[in-house]
Structure formats: C-alpha cells, structure tokens
PDB file of C-alpha atoms and ligand atoms in Angstrom:
ATOM      1  CA  UNK A  38       7.118 -10.111  -0.558  1.00 67.00           C
ATOM      2  CA  UNK A  39       4.041  -8.254  -1.798  1.00 79.00           C
ATOM      3  CA  UNK A  40       0.741 -10.136  -2.059  1.00 90.00           C
ATOM      4  CA  UNK A  41      -0.387  -7.925  -4.948  1.00 96.00           C
ATOM      5  CA  UNK A  42      -0.949  -9.095  -8.535  1.00 97.00           C
ATOM      6  CA  UNK A  43      -0.620  -6.258 -11.026  1.00 98.00           C
ATOM      7  CA  UNK A  44      -2.528  -5.855 -14.288  1.00 98.00           C
ATOM      8  CA  UNK A  45      -1.089  -3.482 -16.883  1.00 98.00           C
ATOM      9  CA  UNK A  46      -3.964  -2.254 -19.046  1.00 98.00           C
ATOM     10  CA  UNK A  47      -2.339  -1.236 -22.327  1.00 98.00           C
ATOM     11  CA  UNK A  48       0.653  -3.321 -21.226  1.00 98.00           C
ATOM     12  CA  UNK A  49       1.574  -3.979 -24.862  1.00 98.00           C
ATOM     13  CA  UNK A  50       2.643  -0.316 -25.085  1.00 98.00           C
ATOM     14  CA  UNK A  51       5.769   1.471 -23.973  1.00 98.00           C
ATOM     15  CA  UNK A  52       5.037   2.419 -20.359  1.00 98.00           C
ATOM     16  CA  UNK A  53       2.903  -0.608 -19.453  1.00 98.00           C
ATOM     17  CA  UNK A  54       5.419  -3.035 -20.926  1.00 98.00           C
ATOM     18  CA  UNK A  55       8.290  -1.317 -19.104  1.00 98.00           C
ATOM     19  CA  UNK A  56       6.468  -1.476 -15.773  1.00 98.00           C
ATOM     20  CA  UNK A  57       5.534  -5.129 -16.399  1.00 98.00           C
ATOM     21  CA  UNK A  58       9.181  -5.921 -17.070  1.00 97.00           C
ATOM     22  CA  UNK A  59      10.495  -4.237 -13.919  1.00 97.00           C
ATOM     23  CA  UNK A  60       7.777  -5.596 -11.613  1.00 97.00           C
ATOM     24  CA  UNK A  61       8.094  -9.122 -13.028  1.00 96.00           C
ATOM     25  CA  UNK A  62      11.841  -8.835 -12.429  1.00 95.00           C
ATOM     26  CA  UNK A  63      11.036  -7.984  -8.801  1.00 94.00           C
ATOM     27  CA  UNK A  64       8.976 -11.198  -8.540  1.00 94.00           C
ATOM     28  CA  UNK A  65       5.478  -9.651  -8.703  1.00 96.00           C
ATOM     29  CA  UNK A  66       2.856 -11.691 -10.618  1.00 96.00           C
ATOM     30  CA  UNK A  67       1.862  -9.733 -13.725  1.00 97.00           C
ATOM     31  CA  UNK A  68      -1.151  -9.778 -16.017  1.00 98.00           C
ATOM     32  CA  UNK A  69      -0.724  -7.874 -19.269  1.00 98.00           C
ATOM     33  CA  UNK A  70      -3.918  -6.457 -20.734  1.00 98.00           C
ATOM     34  CA  UNK A  71      -4.665  -5.506 -24.327  1.00 98.00           C
ATOM     35  CA  UNK A  72      -7.715  -4.936 -26.498  1.00 98.00           C
ATOM     36  CA  UNK A  73      -6.528  -8.127 -28.179  1.00 98.00           C
ATOM     37  CA  UNK A  74      -5.792 -11.205 -26.052  1.00 98.00           C
ATOM     38  CA  UNK A  75      -3.244 -12.489 -28.589  1.00 98.00           C
ATOM     39  CA  UNK A  76      -1.236  -9.264 -28.411  1.00 98.00           C
ATOM     40  CA  UNK A  77      -1.312  -9.466 -24.608  1.00 98.00           C
ATOM     41  CA  UNK A  78       0.029 -13.017 -24.696  1.00 98.00           C
ATOM     42  CA  UNK A  79       2.812 -11.962 -27.090  1.00 98.00           C
ATOM     43  CA  UNK A  80       3.832  -9.138 -24.736  1.00 98.00           C
ATOM     44  CA  UNK A  81       3.785 -11.546 -21.778  1.00 97.00           C
ATOM     45  CA  UNK A  82       6.062 -13.948 -23.686  1.00 97.00           C
ATOM     46  CA  UNK A  83       8.378 -11.014 -24.510  1.00 97.00           C
ATOM     47  CA  UNK A  84       8.655 -10.087 -20.818  1.00 96.00           C
ATOM     48  CA  UNK A  85       9.483 -13.681 -19.888  1.00 95.00           C
ATOM     49  CA  UNK A  86      12.086 -13.930 -22.665  1.00 95.00           C
ATOM     50  CA  UNK A  87      13.691 -10.640 -21.595  1.00 94.00           C
ATOM     51  CA  UNK A  88      14.038 -11.884 -18.012  1.00 94.00           C
ATOM     52  CA  UNK A  89      15.094 -15.462 -18.827  1.00 91.00           C
ATOM     53  CA  UNK A  90      18.526 -16.261 -17.445  1.00 81.00           C
ATOM     54  CA  UNK A  91      18.440 -13.288 -15.064  1.00 77.00           C
ATOM     55  CA  UNK A  92      19.687 -13.428 -11.497  1.00 71.00           C
ATOM     56  CA  UNK A  93      16.231 -13.647  -9.879  1.00 70.00           C
ATOM     57  CA  UNK A  94      13.251 -15.805 -10.828  1.00 73.00           C
ATOM     58  CA  UNK A  95      10.596 -13.500 -12.356  1.00 74.00           C
ATOM     59  CA  UNK A  96       6.994 -13.510 -11.145  1.00 79.00           C
ATOM     60  CA  UNK A  97       4.406 -15.206 -13.358  1.00 92.00           C
ATOM     61  CA  UNK A  98       3.484 -13.199 -16.481  1.00 96.00           C
ATOM     62  CA  UNK A  99       0.245 -13.806 -18.361  1.00 97.00           C
ATOM     63  CA  UNK A 100      -1.691 -11.949 -21.047  1.00 98.00           C
ATOM     64  CA  UNK A 101      -5.452 -11.404 -21.408  1.00 98.00           C
ATOM     65  CA  UNK A 102      -7.966  -9.020 -22.958  1.00 98.00           C
ATOM     66  CA  UNK A 103      -8.139  -5.854 -20.793  1.00 98.00           C
ATOM     67  CA  UNK A 104     -11.318  -6.606 -18.796  1.00 98.00           C
ATOM     68  CA  UNK A 105     -10.206 -10.167 -18.045  1.00 98.00           C
ATOM     69  CA  UNK A 106      -6.752  -8.897 -17.034  1.00 98.00           C
ATOM     70  CA  UNK A 107      -8.269  -6.338 -14.639  1.00 98.00           C
ATOM     71  CA  UNK A 108     -10.546  -8.965 -13.097  1.00 98.00           C
ATOM     72  CA  UNK A 109      -7.574 -11.145 -12.167  1.00 97.00           C
ATOM     73  CA  UNK A 110      -5.453  -8.499 -10.481  1.00 98.00           C
ATOM     74  CA  UNK A 111      -5.463  -6.642  -7.174  1.00 98.00           C
ATOM     75  CA  UNK A 112      -3.792  -3.547  -8.660  1.00 98.00           C
ATOM     76  CA  UNK A 113      -4.783  -2.253 -12.111  1.00 98.00           C
ATOM     77  CA  UNK A 114      -2.410   0.175 -13.841  1.00 98.00           C
ATOM     78  CA  UNK A 115      -3.969   1.995 -16.790  1.00 98.00           C
ATOM     79  CA  UNK A 116      -1.374   3.030 -19.382  1.00 98.00           C
ATOM     80  CA  UNK A 117      -3.128   3.995 -22.598  1.00 98.00           C
ATOM     81  CA  UNK A 118      -3.049   7.163 -24.745  1.00 98.00           C
ATOM     82  CA  UNK A 119      -5.343   9.948 -23.509  1.00 98.00           C
ATOM     83  CA  UNK A 120      -7.851   9.686 -26.398  1.00 98.00           C
ATOM     84  CA  UNK A 121      -8.377   6.010 -25.443  1.00 98.00           C
ATOM     85  CA  UNK A 122      -8.591   6.540 -21.661  1.00 98.00           C
ATOM     86  CA  UNK A 123     -12.376   6.943 -21.369  1.00 98.00           C
ATOM     87  CA  UNK A 124     -13.259   3.972 -23.577  1.00 98.00           C
ATOM     88  CA  UNK A 125     -10.708   1.723 -21.864  1.00 98.00           C
ATOM     89  CA  UNK A 126     -11.903   2.673 -18.359  1.00 98.00           C
ATOM     90  CA  UNK A 127     -15.502   1.982 -19.383  1.00 98.00           C
ATOM     91  CA  UNK A 128     -14.430  -1.382 -20.799  1.00 98.00           C
ATOM     92  CA  UNK A 129     -12.806  -2.500 -17.530  1.00 98.00           C
ATOM     93  CA  UNK A 130     -15.004  -0.901 -14.861  1.00 97.00           C
ATOM     94  CA  UNK A 131     -17.318  -3.921 -14.685  1.00 97.00           C
ATOM     95  CA  UNK A 132     -14.276  -5.977 -13.632  1.00 97.00           C
ATOM     96  CA  UNK A 133     -13.328  -3.685 -10.759  1.00 97.00           C
ATOM     97  CA  UNK A 134     -14.219  -4.603  -7.188  1.00 91.00           C
ATOM     98  CA  UNK A 135     -11.562  -3.886  -4.572  1.00 87.00           C
ATOM     99  CA  UNK A 136      -8.711  -3.319  -7.000  1.00 97.00           C
ATOM    100  CA  UNK A 137      -6.538  -0.256  -6.660  1.00 98.00           C
ATOM    101  CA  UNK A 138      -6.540   1.623  -9.977  1.00 98.00           C
ATOM    102  CA  UNK A 139      -3.393   3.556 -10.922  1.00 98.00           C
ATOM    103  CA  UNK A 140      -3.854   6.026 -13.764  1.00 98.00           C
ATOM    104  CA  UNK A 141      -0.734   7.086 -15.680  1.00 98.00           C
ATOM    105  CA  UNK A 142      -2.407   9.091 -18.449  1.00 98.00           C
ATOM    106  CA  UNK A 143      -0.894  12.320 -19.717  1.00 98.00           C
ATOM    107  CA  UNK A 144      -3.157  14.293 -22.088  1.00 98.00           C
ATOM    108  CA  UNK A 145      -0.401  15.038 -24.588  1.00 97.00           C
ATOM    109  CA  UNK A 146      -1.409  17.018 -27.663  1.00 97.00           C
ATOM    110  CA  UNK A 147       0.703  14.597 -29.736  1.00 96.00           C
ATOM    111  CA  UNK A 148      -1.996  11.939 -29.238  1.00 96.00           C
ATOM    112  CA  UNK A 149      -4.284  13.959 -31.532  1.00 96.00           C
ATOM    113  CA  UNK A 150      -1.608  15.141 -33.964  1.00 97.00           C
ATOM    114  CA  UNK A 151      -0.350  18.128 -31.947  1.00 97.00           C
ATOM    115  CA  UNK A 152       3.055  18.947 -30.488  1.00 95.00           C
ATOM    116  CA  UNK A 153       4.580  16.465 -27.985  1.00 91.00           C
ATOM    117  CA  UNK A 154       5.520  19.366 -25.717  1.00 95.00           C
ATOM    118  CA  UNK A 155       1.929  20.606 -25.388  1.00 96.00           C
ATOM    119  CA  UNK A 156      -1.058  19.367 -23.422  1.00 96.00           C
ATOM    120  CA  UNK A 157      -4.722  19.097 -24.301  1.00 97.00           C
ATOM    121  CA  UNK A 158      -7.292  20.848 -22.131  1.00 96.00           C
ATOM    122  CA  UNK A 159      -9.305  18.403 -20.016  1.00 97.00           C
ATOM    123  CA  UNK A 160     -12.686  19.594 -18.762  1.00 97.00           C
ATOM    124  CA  UNK A 161     -12.286  17.838 -15.382  1.00 97.00           C
ATOM    125  CA  UNK A 162      -8.884  19.493 -14.815  1.00 98.00           C
ATOM    126  CA  UNK A 163      -6.614  16.509 -15.497  1.00 98.00           C
ATOM    127  CA  UNK A 164      -6.704  13.040 -17.021  1.00 98.00           C
ATOM    128  CA  UNK A 165      -6.654  11.627 -13.475  1.00 98.00           C
ATOM    129  CA  UNK A 166      -9.770  13.585 -12.518  1.00 98.00           C
ATOM    130  CA  UNK A 167     -11.470  12.425 -15.712  1.00 98.00           C
ATOM    131  CA  UNK A 168     -10.654   8.860 -14.626  1.00 98.00           C
ATOM    132  CA  UNK A 169     -12.211   9.588 -11.199  1.00 98.00           C
ATOM    133  CA  UNK A 170     -15.471  10.633 -12.875  1.00 98.00           C
ATOM    134  CA  UNK A 171     -15.543   7.526 -15.040  1.00 98.00           C
ATOM    135  CA  UNK A 172     -14.925   4.968 -12.298  1.00 97.00           C
ATOM    136  CA  UNK A 173     -17.380   3.890  -9.584  1.00 95.00           C
ATOM    137  CA  UNK A 174     -16.966   6.044  -6.478  1.00 94.00           C
ATOM    138  CA  UNK A 175     -15.887   3.089  -4.323  1.00 95.00           C
ATOM    139  CA  UNK A 176     -12.957   2.111  -6.588  1.00 97.00           C
ATOM    140  CA  UNK A 177      -9.727   3.461  -5.043  1.00 98.00           C
ATOM    141  CA  UNK A 178      -7.797   5.561  -7.560  1.00 98.00           C
ATOM    142  CA  UNK A 179      -4.373   7.160  -7.568  1.00 98.00           C
ATOM    143  CA  UNK A 180      -2.394   8.813 -10.366  1.00 98.00           C
ATOM    144  CA  UNK A 181       1.335   8.080 -10.752  1.00 98.00           C
ATOM    145  CA  UNK A 182       4.280   7.337 -13.081  1.00 98.00           C
ATOM    146  CA  UNK A 183       3.625  10.334 -15.368  1.00 98.00           C
ATOM    147  CA  UNK A 184       7.223  11.543 -15.170  1.00 97.00           C
ATOM    148  CA  UNK A 185       8.983   8.207 -15.668  1.00 98.00           C
ATOM    149  CA  UNK A 186      10.617   7.445 -19.009  1.00 97.00           C
ATOM    150  CA  UNK A 187       9.288   4.249 -20.590  1.00 97.00           C
ATOM    151  CA  UNK A 188      12.532   3.914 -22.522  1.00 96.00           C
ATOM    152  CA  UNK A 189      14.523   3.913 -19.285  1.00 96.00           C
ATOM    153  CA  UNK A 190      12.143   1.344 -17.787  1.00 97.00           C
ATOM    154  CA  UNK A 191      12.536  -0.995 -20.729  1.00 96.00           C
ATOM    155  CA  UNK A 192      16.325  -0.859 -20.710  1.00 95.00           C
ATOM    156  CA  UNK A 193      17.194  -3.291 -17.932  1.00 93.00           C
ATOM    157  CA  UNK A 194      20.870  -2.314 -18.145  1.00 91.00           C
ATOM    158  CA  UNK A 195      19.901   1.263 -17.287  1.00 86.00           C
ATOM    159  CA  UNK A 196      19.661   2.101 -13.560  1.00 91.00           C
ATOM    160  CA  UNK A 197      16.531   4.139 -12.916  1.00 97.00           C
ATOM    161  CA  UNK A 198      16.713   7.478 -11.088  1.00 96.00           C
ATOM    162  CA  UNK A 199      13.315   9.100 -10.649  1.00 97.00           C
ATOM    163  CA  UNK A 200      10.801  10.252  -8.062  1.00 98.00           C
ATOM    164  CA  UNK A 201       7.264   8.995  -8.588  1.00 98.00           C
ATOM    165  CA  UNK A 202       4.741  11.660  -7.624  1.00 98.00           C
ATOM    166  CA  UNK A 203       1.608   9.893  -6.405  1.00 98.00           C
ATOM    167  CA  UNK A 204      -1.618  11.925  -6.375  1.00 98.00           C
ATOM    168  CA  UNK A 205      -4.853  10.779  -4.777  1.00 98.00           C
ATOM    169  CA  UNK A 206      -7.615  11.654  -2.343  1.00 98.00           C
ATOM    170  CA  UNK A 207      -7.397   8.350  -0.460  1.00 96.00           C
ATOM    171  CA  UNK A 208      -4.323   8.054   1.767  1.00 97.00           C
ATOM    172  CA  UNK A 209      -4.674   4.271   2.142  1.00 97.00           C
ATOM    173  CA  UNK A 210      -4.724   3.863  -1.640  1.00 98.00           C
ATOM    174  CA  UNK A 211      -1.511   5.873  -1.991  1.00 98.00           C
ATOM    175  CA  UNK A 212       0.151   3.881   0.788  1.00 97.00           C
ATOM    176  CA  UNK A 213      -0.817   0.670  -0.994  1.00 97.00           C
ATOM    177  CA  UNK A 214       1.105   1.760  -4.100  1.00 98.00           C
ATOM    178  CA  UNK A 215       4.236   2.969  -2.290  1.00 98.00           C
ATOM    179  CA  UNK A 216       5.801  -0.470  -1.571  1.00 98.00           C
ATOM    180  CA  UNK A 217       5.192  -1.501  -5.180  1.00 98.00           C
ATOM    181  CA  UNK A 218       7.070   1.558  -6.439  1.00 98.00           C
ATOM    182  CA  UNK A 219       9.922   0.822  -4.029  1.00 98.00           C
ATOM    183  CA  UNK A 220      10.244  -2.696  -5.462  1.00 97.00           C
ATOM    184  CA  UNK A 221      11.711  -1.090  -8.591  1.00 97.00           C
ATOM    185  CA  UNK A 222      15.273   0.011  -7.758  1.00 97.00           C
ATOM    186  CA  UNK A 223      15.933   3.712  -8.367  1.00 98.00           C
ATOM    187  CA  UNK A 224      12.321   4.836  -7.932  1.00 98.00           C
ATOM    188  CA  UNK A 225      11.115   6.774  -4.877  1.00 98.00           C
ATOM    189  CA  UNK A 226       7.380   7.265  -4.319  1.00 98.00           C
ATOM    190  CA  UNK A 227       6.344  10.665  -2.955  1.00 98.00           C
ATOM    191  CA  UNK A 228       2.920  11.687  -1.707  1.00 98.00           C
ATOM    192  CA  UNK A 229       2.126  14.599  -4.030  1.00 98.00           C
ATOM    193  CA  UNK A 230      -1.206  15.397  -2.390  1.00 98.00           C
ATOM    194  CA  UNK A 231      -4.798  15.098  -3.609  1.00 98.00           C
ATOM    195  CA  UNK A 232      -5.824  13.839  -7.020  1.00 98.00           C
ATOM    196  CA  UNK A 233      -6.228  17.405  -8.283  1.00 98.00           C
ATOM    197  CA  UNK A 234      -2.427  17.806  -8.018  1.00 98.00           C
ATOM    198  CA  UNK A 235      -2.350  15.734 -11.198  1.00 98.00           C
ATOM    199  CA  UNK A 236      -3.155  19.071 -12.896  1.00 98.00           C
ATOM    200  CA  UNK A 237       0.465  19.993 -12.115  1.00 98.00           C
ATOM    201  CA  UNK A 238       2.119  16.574 -12.352  1.00 98.00           C
ATOM    202  CA  UNK A 239       0.752  15.601 -15.786  1.00 98.00           C
ATOM    203  CA  UNK A 240       2.142  18.700 -17.596  1.00 98.00           C
ATOM    204  CA  UNK A 241       5.633  18.040 -16.154  1.00 98.00           C
ATOM    205  CA  UNK A 242       5.814  15.202 -18.683  1.00 97.00           C
ATOM    206  CA  UNK A 243       5.621  17.736 -21.507  1.00 97.00           C
ATOM    207  CA  UNK A 244       8.491  19.627 -19.839  1.00 97.00           C
ATOM    208  CA  UNK A 245      10.563  16.425 -19.604  1.00 97.00           C
ATOM    209  CA  UNK A 246       9.896  15.695 -23.293  1.00 97.00           C
ATOM    210  CA  UNK A 247      11.136  19.194 -24.109  1.00 97.00           C
ATOM    211  CA  UNK A 248      14.301  18.599 -22.021  1.00 97.00           C
ATOM    212  CA  UNK A 249      14.861  15.236 -23.728  1.00 97.00           C
ATOM    213  CA  UNK A 250      14.732  16.948 -27.098  1.00 96.00           C
ATOM    214  CA  UNK A 251      16.947  19.865 -26.128  1.00 97.00           C
ATOM    215  CA  UNK A 252      19.652  17.700 -24.513  1.00 98.00           C
ATOM    216  CA  UNK A 253      19.277  14.830 -27.023  1.00 97.00           C
ATOM    217  CA  UNK A 254      18.542  12.181 -24.362  1.00 95.00           C
ATOM    218  CA  UNK A 255      15.569   9.858 -23.719  1.00 92.00           C
ATOM    219  CA  UNK A 256      15.656   9.355 -19.971  1.00 93.00           C
ATOM    220  CA  UNK A 257      15.009  12.753 -18.372  1.00 96.00           C
ATOM    221  CA  UNK A 258      13.285  12.267 -15.019  1.00 96.00           C
ATOM    222  CA  UNK A 259      12.416  14.110 -11.855  1.00 96.00           C
ATOM    223  CA  UNK A 260      14.074  14.343  -8.417  1.00 97.00           C
ATOM    224  CA  UNK A 261      12.723  16.498  -5.573  1.00 98.00           C
ATOM    225  CA  UNK A 262      15.410  17.715  -3.168  1.00 97.00           C
ATOM    226  CA  UNK A 263      15.216  18.898   0.424  1.00 97.00           C
ATOM    227  CA  UNK A 264      12.964  16.121   1.714  1.00 97.00           C
ATOM    228  CA  UNK A 265      13.727  14.002   4.824  1.00 95.00           C
ATOM    229  CA  UNK A 266      16.010  11.014   4.135  1.00 91.00           C
ATOM    230  CA  UNK A 267      13.178   8.582   4.923  1.00 90.00           C
ATOM    231  CA  UNK A 268      10.765  10.189   2.398  1.00 92.00           C
TER     232      UNK A 268
HETATM  233  N1  NAP B 495       5.829   6.448 -22.842  1.00 96.47           N
HETATM  234  C1  NAP B 495       6.231   7.083 -21.758  1.00 96.47           C
HETATM  235  O1  NAP B 495       7.460   7.305 -21.562  1.00 96.47           O
HETATM  236  C2  NAP B 495       5.235   7.547 -20.726  1.00 96.47           C
HETATM  237  C3  NAP B 495       5.699   8.025 -19.522  1.00 96.47           C
HETATM  238  C4  NAP B 495       4.785   8.442 -18.562  1.00 96.47           C
HETATM  239  C5  NAP B 495       3.413   8.395 -18.842  1.00 96.47           C
HETATM  240  N2  NAP B 495       2.996   7.935 -20.036  1.00 96.47           N
HETATM  241  C6  NAP B 495       1.549   7.899 -20.289  1.00 96.47           C
HETATM  242  O2  NAP B 495       1.168   6.541 -20.199  1.00 96.47           O
HETATM  243  C7  NAP B 495       0.152   6.249 -21.147  1.00 96.47           C
HETATM  244  C8  NAP B 495       0.654   5.140 -22.064  1.00 96.47           C
HETATM  245  O3  NAP B 495       1.778   5.626 -22.764  1.00 96.47           O
HETATM  246  P1  NAP B 495       2.536   4.691 -23.824  1.00 96.47           P
HETATM  247  O4  NAP B 495       3.674   5.480 -24.331  1.00 96.47           O
HETATM  248  O5  NAP B 495       2.775   3.343 -23.219  1.00 96.47           O
HETATM  249  O6  NAP B 495       1.407   4.574 -24.955  1.00 96.47           O
HETATM  250  P2  NAP B 495       1.362   3.662 -26.244  1.00 96.47           P
HETATM  251  O7  NAP B 495       2.556   2.768 -26.293  1.00 96.47           O
HETATM  252  O8  NAP B 495       1.097   4.528 -27.408  1.00 96.47           O
HETATM  253  O9  NAP B 495       0.012   2.819 -26.012  1.00 96.47           O
HETATM  254  C9  NAP B 495      -0.158   1.954 -24.938  1.00 96.47           C
HETATM  255  C10 NAP B 495      -1.207   0.929 -25.293  1.00 96.47           C
HETATM  256  O10 NAP B 495      -2.500   1.510 -25.250  1.00 96.47           O
HETATM  257  C11 NAP B 495      -3.382   0.610 -25.923  1.00 96.47           C
HETATM  258  N3  NAP B 495      -4.487   1.323 -26.528  1.00 96.47           N
HETATM  259  C12 NAP B 495      -5.763   1.248 -26.123  1.00 96.47           C
HETATM  260  N4  NAP B 495      -6.552   1.998 -26.886  1.00 96.47           N
HETATM  261  C13 NAP B 495      -5.772   2.578 -27.809  1.00 96.47           C
HETATM  262  C14 NAP B 495      -6.023   3.456 -28.880  1.00 96.47           C
HETATM  263  N5  NAP B 495      -7.265   3.919 -29.146  1.00 96.47           N
HETATM  264  N6  NAP B 495      -4.996   3.830 -29.638  1.00 96.47           N
HETATM  265  C15 NAP B 495      -3.762   3.385 -29.378  1.00 96.47           C
HETATM  266  N7  NAP B 495      -3.446   2.540 -28.354  1.00 96.47           N
HETATM  267  C16 NAP B 495      -4.464   2.144 -27.582  1.00 96.47           C
HETATM  268  C17 NAP B 495      -2.533  -0.158 -26.914  1.00 96.47           C
HETATM  269  O11 NAP B 495      -2.612  -1.509 -26.527  1.00 96.47           O
HETATM  270  P3  NAP B 495      -3.479  -2.593 -27.365  1.00 96.47           P
HETATM  271  O12 NAP B 495      -3.473  -2.150 -28.804  1.00 96.47           O
HETATM  272  O13 NAP B 495      -2.704  -3.839 -27.140  1.00 96.47           O
HETATM  273  O14 NAP B 495      -4.818  -2.569 -26.726  1.00 96.47           O
HETATM  274  C18 NAP B 495      -1.129   0.368 -26.698  1.00 96.47           C
HETATM  275  O15 NAP B 495      -0.138  -0.625 -26.781  1.00 96.47           O
HETATM  276  C19 NAP B 495      -0.118   7.552 -21.912  1.00 96.47           C
HETATM  277  O16 NAP B 495      -1.244   8.210 -21.395  1.00 96.47           O
HETATM  278  C20 NAP B 495       1.143   8.355 -21.675  1.00 96.47           C
HETATM  279  O17 NAP B 495       0.928   9.749 -21.729  1.00 96.47           O
HETATM  280  C21 NAP B 495       3.862   7.499 -20.980  1.00 96.47           C
END
C-alpha cells in the first residue's frame, strides 16, 4: 500500500472531486482543499457518503482550506481553472516542502468566456510551465490527468479506460506518481517526456471535448497503441 497522502487543491470541483473519490476508494488518505474550509469539508463528506457500503474500506477523507490541505499531504494535485492557477499556486507555495505537485490545468478558452474547443495562449508555453515558474525551484512538479474525463471519474459504475500522459523534467517525480495512477483501475501512466511536452498534451483536451460533442458522449479519453505490454 502507498505511503502517500494526497491533497486535491480545488477538490470541490469536477476533476479534483473525481480523483479524490477514486483514490479514496483505493484506500489512499485524501485531503480535499478549497478556498473555503466549509466547502472542502462538505466535499469530503460527499466522498465518504459515495463510498459508504462499498466493497473496500475507503482511506480517510478530510477537508481544509487549500494551504492547510497542501501542508498535510505528500502529493498535492492542483485542479483549478486556468485563470485561477497562478493565484492558487501562490496561495499554497508557502506550504510546500518535499511534496510532489501534480498540475492538471488546461488553459481552455471557455474559462474566460471563449469556446470550449479552443485554448488560450500561455506566455510560458503551457499551463504546466507557468506552474513551474510560480513554484520554488526545489518543489518537484509533474503535469498529468489533462485527458481524463471528470465525469467518467465521478461515475463509480463506469470502468475507466484512459492513458495518463505524465510530463516532467524530473524522472523521480514522474516515477513517484506512476503507482498512484495505477491504483485507479483502467488508468495507465505513460512517461510523456519533459514538462514542455505539456504544450502538446494540454491541447488534446480541447480535441477530446470536440469529440465528446460530435459523438454526443462525455467520456472520450486517450489510448496510445504500439507500446510494450509492460508500459
Ligand atoms: N473537468 C474535466 O473533465 C477535466 C479534465 C482534465 C483536466 N481538467 C482541468 O483540471 C482543472 C480543474 O477542472 P474542473 O473541471 O475540476 O474545474 P472546476 O470544477 O470549474 O473548478 C475546480 C475548483 O477550482 C476552485 N477554484 C479556485 N479558484 C477558482 C476561481 N477563481 N474560479 C472558479 N473556481 C476556482 C473551485 O474550488 P473552491 O471554490 O472550493 O475553491 C472549484 O471547485 C482545470 O484546469 C481543467 O482544465 C479538467
């Protein structure tokens, strides 16, 4: 069993809540973060209620204001809308010591009133690289989960089927995330290369949104073929 404790910053929202649900189901201790401690506690109670009566005992689930949540975890997943990313990272960076930070941000134009199938330009090249500039150099950072449907995550009756492209400049940081991804059935972590590969991975989300709309589904995901069976 993993020794990690995961904080979901923005865990009251769609992706963070879905990840909290699936990791808690796998027995990982979870801390949900929010700008409002009360909202975080409500989301934590919702996770526990959703898993009550399930086959396996869920890990502990608690809720705190974002900075307090980050301080209590060993892995900090940031899942907030792009326009909020900088402010949220600044609000938690004082709490970061040896935690692994996982950025999930996609700079969708929809977050500023644009089309959901378009991306905003980011000066640094990607939201992940913006995160790198905002965090202390010594904080390990990877980018992942951009191409995973939050709706699929939240539907526990729905088997997941998606590759998780993990970008980062620190191999050890990526390898630390891999076993956590594998704890969620149906997800396969893949090393997608350096953090700058997020420039390619983040826009794939806009493509998946377009496919969802065209085929009238909500769970479009990504599978890479031709890799070794142990990838
Ligand atoms: N949804 C998906 O299927 C999906 C899939 C892959 C990647 N992503 C990416 O993951 C990130 C989170 O997506 P999401 O769909 O979970 O977002 P969301 O539900 O809209 O928001 C997530 C949380 O962010 C917090 N937040 C902090 N500052 C905010 C602000 N200024 N305005 C609004 N919310 C703010 C809110 O929590 P509090 O109000 O409690 O602080 C909110 O519950 C995004 O960057 C998105 O592109 C999403």
